[in-house]
Amino acid sequence: MSMLGAQLDDLSSLSTKLQATSSDVGSIKEQAVSLTANVVGNVVEAAKQALGDMTTQMELLSQSVASSANQAEATQWTGANADRFRQGAVEFQASMTQAGGTTGEAFQAFLQSASAMTDSLEQYVTQLATALSAAQDSATQMSSAVESQRANLDQVMNIGISLG
């Protein structure tokens, strides 16, 4: 034979727990969205800052090299060693120019990768928020259903019969 009934306090506790779970899911959703936005923002900002700093440092180094090359050109110095030195200075300047270009290209490539990561993380957080919203709604609906069941049982089992 089937039994109909439940402990009303247990149903009330379950409903309360489901409401708390719904609230927890909502909090976690907000934190996940916020944390993801911070990660994306921090990575992009750090890469831009590093690119700016590296560009400044490369410019200072290029100025130092150019100053040395200018000093070498202005120095009264002739002969094979002077020619080799000046040729080496030209090659050094070319290497510095190449290093500056390579640095810029590397950071630009990183920023493009960061942009792709940003897109990927934004898609992830959108999907996560959608899933967590659905979970939150489910927990709220289950809480309401349990509370309705509790009220129905209380009505049928304890209040509903009148003689008379």
PDB file of C-alpha atoms in Angstrom:
ATOM      1  CA  MET A   1       0.000   0.000   0.000  1.00  0.00           C
ATOM      2  CA  SER A   2       1.269   3.466  -0.891  1.00  0.00           C
ATOM      3  CA  MET A   3       1.841   6.040   1.774  1.00  0.00           C
ATOM      4  CA  LEU A   4       0.990   9.691   1.377  1.00  0.00           C
ATOM      5  CA  GLY A   5       2.687  12.154   3.659  1.00  0.00           C
ATOM      6  CA  ALA A   6       5.836  13.892   4.692  1.00  0.00           C
ATOM      7  CA  GLN A   7       7.315  15.691   7.615  1.00  0.00           C
ATOM      8  CA  LEU A   8       6.235  19.272   7.017  1.00  0.00           C
ATOM      9  CA  ASP A   9       9.283  20.657   8.809  1.00  0.00           C
ATOM     10  CA  ASP A  10      11.521  18.578   6.530  1.00  0.00           C
ATOM     11  CA  LEU A  11       9.791  20.003   3.455  1.00  0.00           C
ATOM     12  CA  SER A  12      10.169  23.525   4.840  1.00  0.00           C
ATOM     13  CA  SER A  13      13.870  22.880   5.457  1.00  0.00           C
ATOM     14  CA  LEU A  14      14.286  21.484   1.960  1.00  0.00           C
ATOM     15  CA  SER A  15      12.560  24.513   0.446  1.00  0.00           C
ATOM     16  CA  THR A  16      14.785  26.851   2.467  1.00  0.00           C
ATOM     17  CA  LYS A  17      17.895  24.911   1.413  1.00  0.00           C
ATOM     18  CA  LEU A  18      16.860  25.122  -2.253  1.00  0.00           C
ATOM     19  CA  GLN A  19      16.362  28.886  -1.898  1.00  0.00           C
ATOM     20  CA  ALA A  20      19.858  29.155  -0.390  1.00  0.00           C
ATOM     21  CA  THR A  21      21.243  27.045  -3.242  1.00  0.00           C
ATOM     22  CA  SER A  22      19.578  29.361  -5.748  1.00  0.00           C
ATOM     23  CA  SER A  23      21.173  32.341  -4.015  1.00  0.00           C
ATOM     24  CA  ASP A  24      24.574  30.590  -3.978  1.00  0.00           C
ATOM     25  CA  VAL A  25      24.334  29.859  -7.692  1.00  0.00           C
ATOM     26  CA  GLY A  26      23.517  33.524  -8.366  1.00  0.00           C
ATOM     27  CA  SER A  27      26.507  34.668  -6.298  1.00  0.00           C
ATOM     28  CA  ILE A  28      28.858  32.260  -8.043  1.00  0.00           C
ATOM     29  CA  LYS A  29      27.571  33.431 -11.426  1.00  0.00           C
ATOM     30  CA  GLU A  30      28.316  37.059 -10.531  1.00  0.00           C
ATOM     31  CA  GLN A  31      31.777  36.151  -9.235  1.00  0.00           C
ATOM     32  CA  ALA A  32      32.596  34.095 -12.340  1.00  0.00           C
ATOM     33  CA  VAL A  33      31.596  36.934 -14.645  1.00  0.00           C
ATOM     34  CA  SER A  34      33.590  39.441 -12.593  1.00  0.00           C
ATOM     35  CA  LEU A  35      36.690  37.243 -12.298  1.00  0.00           C
ATOM     36  CA  THR A  36      36.701  36.493 -16.004  1.00  0.00           C
ATOM     37  CA  ALA A  37      36.358  40.180 -16.878  1.00  0.00           C
ATOM     38  CA  ASN A  38      39.256  40.969 -14.536  1.00  0.00           C
ATOM     39  CA  VAL A  39      41.475  38.293 -16.083  1.00  0.00           C
ATOM     40  CA  VAL A  40      40.802  39.575 -19.571  1.00  0.00           C
ATOM     41  CA  GLY A  41      41.326  43.189 -18.582  1.00  0.00           C
ATOM     42  CA  ASN A  42      44.504  42.473 -16.650  1.00  0.00           C
ATOM     43  CA  VAL A  43      46.098  40.426 -19.424  1.00  0.00           C
ATOM     44  CA  VAL A  44      45.377  43.017 -22.103  1.00  0.00           C
ATOM     45  CA  GLU A  45      46.437  45.934 -19.884  1.00  0.00           C
ATOM     46  CA  ALA A  46      49.651  44.166 -18.822  1.00  0.00           C
ATOM     47  CA  ALA A  47      50.538  43.383 -22.447  1.00  0.00           C
ATOM     48  CA  LYS A  48      49.917  46.977 -23.516  1.00  0.00           C
ATOM     49  CA  GLN A  49      51.970  48.284 -20.590  1.00  0.00           C
ATOM     50  CA  ALA A  50      54.810  45.860 -21.360  1.00  0.00           C
ATOM     51  CA  LEU A  51      54.763  46.872 -25.036  1.00  0.00           C
ATOM     52  CA  GLY A  52      54.918  50.543 -24.085  1.00  0.00           C
ATOM     53  CA  ASP A  53      57.748  49.941 -21.616  1.00  0.00           C
ATOM     54  CA  MET A  54      59.712  47.804 -24.063  1.00  0.00           C
ATOM     55  CA  THR A  55      59.222  50.361 -26.821  1.00  0.00           C
ATOM     56  CA  THR A  56      60.513  53.115 -24.543  1.00  0.00           C
ATOM     57  CA  GLN A  57      63.520  51.021 -23.512  1.00  0.00           C
ATOM     58  CA  MET A  58      64.328  50.108 -27.120  1.00  0.00           C
ATOM     59  CA  GLU A  59      64.094  53.788 -28.129  1.00  0.00           C
ATOM     60  CA  LEU A  60      66.476  54.774 -25.317  1.00  0.00           C
ATOM     61  CA  LEU A  61      68.897  52.063 -26.372  1.00  0.00           C
ATOM     62  CA  SER A  62      68.658  53.124 -30.013  1.00  0.00           C
ATOM     63  CA  GLN A  63      69.398  56.710 -28.999  1.00  0.00           C
ATOM     64  CA  SER A  64      72.425  55.536 -27.028  1.00  0.00           C
ATOM     65  CA  VAL A  65      73.691  53.505 -29.990  1.00  0.00           C
ATOM     66  CA  ALA A  66      73.081  56.406 -32.390  1.00  0.00           C
ATOM     67  CA  SER A  67      74.931  58.749 -30.052  1.00  0.00           C
ATOM     68  CA  SER A  68      77.898  56.387 -29.927  1.00  0.00           C
ATOM     69  CA  ALA A  69      77.859  56.015 -33.722  1.00  0.00           C
ATOM     70  CA  ASN A  70      77.747  59.799 -34.137  1.00  0.00           C
ATOM     71  CA  GLN A  71      80.648  60.155 -31.714  1.00  0.00           C
ATOM     72  CA  ALA A  72      82.574  57.540 -33.696  1.00  0.00           C
ATOM     73  CA  GLU A  73      81.944  59.454 -36.935  1.00  0.00           C
ATOM     74  CA  ALA A  74      83.080  62.714 -35.334  1.00  0.00           C
ATOM     75  CA  THR A  75      86.251  61.155 -33.918  1.00  0.00           C
ATOM     76  CA  GLN A  76      89.435  61.798 -35.834  1.00  0.00           C
ATOM     77  CA  TRP A  77      90.385  58.204 -36.480  1.00  0.00           C
ATOM     78  CA  THR A  78      91.577  56.561 -39.631  1.00  0.00           C
ATOM     79  CA  GLY A  79      92.832  53.200 -40.633  1.00  0.00           C
ATOM     80  CA  ALA A  80      91.591  49.619 -40.862  1.00  0.00           C
ATOM     81  CA  ASN A  81      90.508  49.454 -37.205  1.00  0.00           C
ATOM     82  CA  ALA A  82      88.514  52.662 -37.547  1.00  0.00           C
ATOM     83  CA  ASP A  83      86.811  51.308 -40.676  1.00  0.00           C
ATOM     84  CA  ARG A  84      85.996  47.989 -38.954  1.00  0.00           C
ATOM     85  CA  PHE A  85      84.668  49.828 -35.919  1.00  0.00           C
ATOM     86  CA  ARG A  86      82.408  52.056 -38.022  1.00  0.00           C
ATOM     87  CA  GLN A  87      81.159  49.065 -40.020  1.00  0.00           C
ATOM     88  CA  GLY A  88      80.468  47.245 -36.739  1.00  0.00           C
ATOM     89  CA  ALA A  89      78.578  50.302 -35.457  1.00  0.00           C
ATOM     90  CA  VAL A  90      76.402  50.300 -38.590  1.00  0.00           C
ATOM     91  CA  GLU A  91      75.695  46.569 -38.154  1.00  0.00           C
ATOM     92  CA  PHE A  92      74.966  47.126 -34.468  1.00  0.00           C
ATOM     93  CA  GLN A  93      72.460  49.876 -35.291  1.00  0.00           C
ATOM     94  CA  ALA A  94      70.805  47.593 -37.849  1.00  0.00           C
ATOM     95  CA  SER A  95      70.594  44.834 -35.210  1.00  0.00           C
ATOM     96  CA  MET A  96      69.022  47.274 -32.747  1.00  0.00           C
ATOM     97  CA  THR A  97      66.471  48.369 -35.334  1.00  0.00           C
ATOM     98  CA  GLN A  98      65.659  44.729 -36.038  1.00  0.00           C
ATOM     99  CA  ALA A  99      65.382  43.972 -32.292  1.00  0.00           C
ATOM    100  CA  GLY A 100      62.976  46.885 -31.857  1.00  0.00           C
ATOM    101  CA  GLY A 101      60.868  45.679 -34.768  1.00  0.00           C
ATOM    102  CA  THR A 102      60.886  42.111 -33.482  1.00  0.00           C
ATOM    103  CA  THR A 103      59.853  43.315 -30.025  1.00  0.00           C
ATOM    104  CA  GLY A 104      56.960  45.296 -31.463  1.00  0.00           C
ATOM    105  CA  GLU A 105      55.871  42.389 -33.645  1.00  0.00           C
ATOM    106  CA  ALA A 106      56.047  39.930 -30.734  1.00  0.00           C
ATOM    107  CA  PHE A 107      53.904  42.097 -28.491  1.00  0.00           C
ATOM    108  CA  GLN A 108      51.451  42.873 -31.281  1.00  0.00           C
ATOM    109  CA  ALA A 109      51.114  39.121 -31.893  1.00  0.00           C
ATOM    110  CA  PHE A 110      50.607  38.613 -28.162  1.00  0.00           C
ATOM    111  CA  LEU A 111      47.915  41.307 -28.112  1.00  0.00           C
ATOM    112  CA  GLN A 112      46.175  39.567 -31.005  1.00  0.00           C
ATOM    113  CA  SER A 113      46.367  36.287 -29.075  1.00  0.00           C
ATOM    114  CA  ALA A 114      45.040  38.074 -25.983  1.00  0.00           C
ATOM    115  CA  SER A 115      42.178  39.379 -28.088  1.00  0.00           C
ATOM    116  CA  ALA A 116      41.391  35.818 -29.216  1.00  0.00           C
ATOM    117  CA  MET A 117      41.618  34.667 -25.585  1.00  0.00           C
ATOM    118  CA  THR A 118      39.281  37.497 -24.635  1.00  0.00           C
ATOM    119  CA  ASP A 119      36.748  36.361 -27.213  1.00  0.00           C
ATOM    120  CA  SER A 120      37.048  32.773 -26.000  1.00  0.00           C
ATOM    121  CA  LEU A 121      36.692  33.739 -22.328  1.00  0.00           C
ATOM    122  CA  GLU A 122      33.734  35.977 -23.097  1.00  0.00           C
ATOM    123  CA  GLN A 123      32.018  33.092 -24.911  1.00  0.00           C
ATOM    124  CA  TYR A 124      32.801  30.829 -21.960  1.00  0.00           C
ATOM    125  CA  VAL A 125      31.451  33.260 -19.383  1.00  0.00           C
ATOM    126  CA  THR A 126      28.303  33.833 -21.440  1.00  0.00           C
ATOM    127  CA  GLN A 127      27.689  30.077 -21.607  1.00  0.00           C
ATOM    128  CA  LEU A 128      28.525  29.686 -17.929  1.00  0.00           C
ATOM    129  CA  ALA A 129      26.192  32.527 -16.946  1.00  0.00           C
ATOM    130  CA  THR A 130      23.418  30.994 -19.029  1.00  0.00           C
ATOM    131  CA  ALA A 131      23.928  27.564 -17.438  1.00  0.00           C
ATOM    132  CA  LEU A 132      24.112  29.028 -13.938  1.00  0.00           C
ATOM    133  CA  SER A 133      21.002  31.127 -14.551  1.00  0.00           C
ATOM    134  CA  ALA A 134      19.166  27.970 -15.601  1.00  0.00           C
ATOM    135  CA  ALA A 135      20.456  26.181 -12.490  1.00  0.00           C
ATOM    136  CA  GLN A 136      19.379  29.095 -10.326  1.00  0.00           C
ATOM    137  CA  ASP A 137      15.924  29.098 -11.908  1.00  0.00           C
ATOM    138  CA  SER A 138      15.663  25.331 -11.393  1.00  0.00           C
ATOM    139  CA  ALA A 139      16.583  25.604  -7.723  1.00  0.00           C
ATOM    140  CA  THR A 140      14.028  28.400  -7.257  1.00  0.00           C
ATOM    141  CA  GLN A 141      11.352  26.382  -9.043  1.00  0.00           C
ATOM    142  CA  MET A 142      12.163  23.279  -7.001  1.00  0.00           C
ATOM    143  CA  SER A 143      11.930  25.345  -3.821  1.00  0.00           C
ATOM    144  CA  SER A 144       8.519  26.652  -4.881  1.00  0.00           C
ATOM    145  CA  ALA A 145       7.358  23.161  -5.834  1.00  0.00           C
ATOM    146  CA  VAL A 146       8.455  21.730  -2.485  1.00  0.00           C
ATOM    147  CA  GLU A 147       6.777  24.604  -0.646  1.00  0.00           C
ATOM    148  CA  SER A 148       3.579  24.031  -2.651  1.00  0.00           C
ATOM    149  CA  GLN A 149       3.752  20.315  -1.878  1.00  0.00           C
ATOM    150  CA  ARG A 150       4.199  21.145   1.792  1.00  0.00           C
ATOM    151  CA  ALA A 151       1.199  23.484   1.754  1.00  0.00           C
ATOM    152  CA  ASN A 152      -0.926  20.902  -0.097  1.00  0.00           C
ATOM    153  CA  LEU A 153       0.015  18.134   2.324  1.00  0.00           C
ATOM    154  CA  ASP A 154      -0.665  20.369   5.286  1.00  0.00           C
ATOM    155  CA  GLN A 155      -4.057  21.282   3.802  1.00  0.00           C
ATOM    156  CA  VAL A 156      -5.019  17.697   3.004  1.00  0.00           C
ATOM    157  CA  MET A 157      -3.549  15.994   6.032  1.00  0.00           C
ATOM    158  CA  ASN A 158      -4.103  18.537   8.778  1.00  0.00           C
ATOM    159  CA  ILE A 159      -6.618  21.188   7.813  1.00  0.00           C
ATOM    160  CA  GLY A 160      -8.754  19.946   4.959  1.00  0.00           C
ATOM    161  CA  ILE A 161     -11.336  17.727   6.600  1.00  0.00           C
ATOM    162  CA  SER A 162     -14.231  19.307   8.332  1.00  0.00           C
ATOM    163  CA  LEU A 163     -17.225  17.591   9.783  1.00  0.00           C
ATOM    164  CA  GLY A 164     -20.370  19.051   9.925  1.00  0.00           C
TER     165      GLY A 164
END
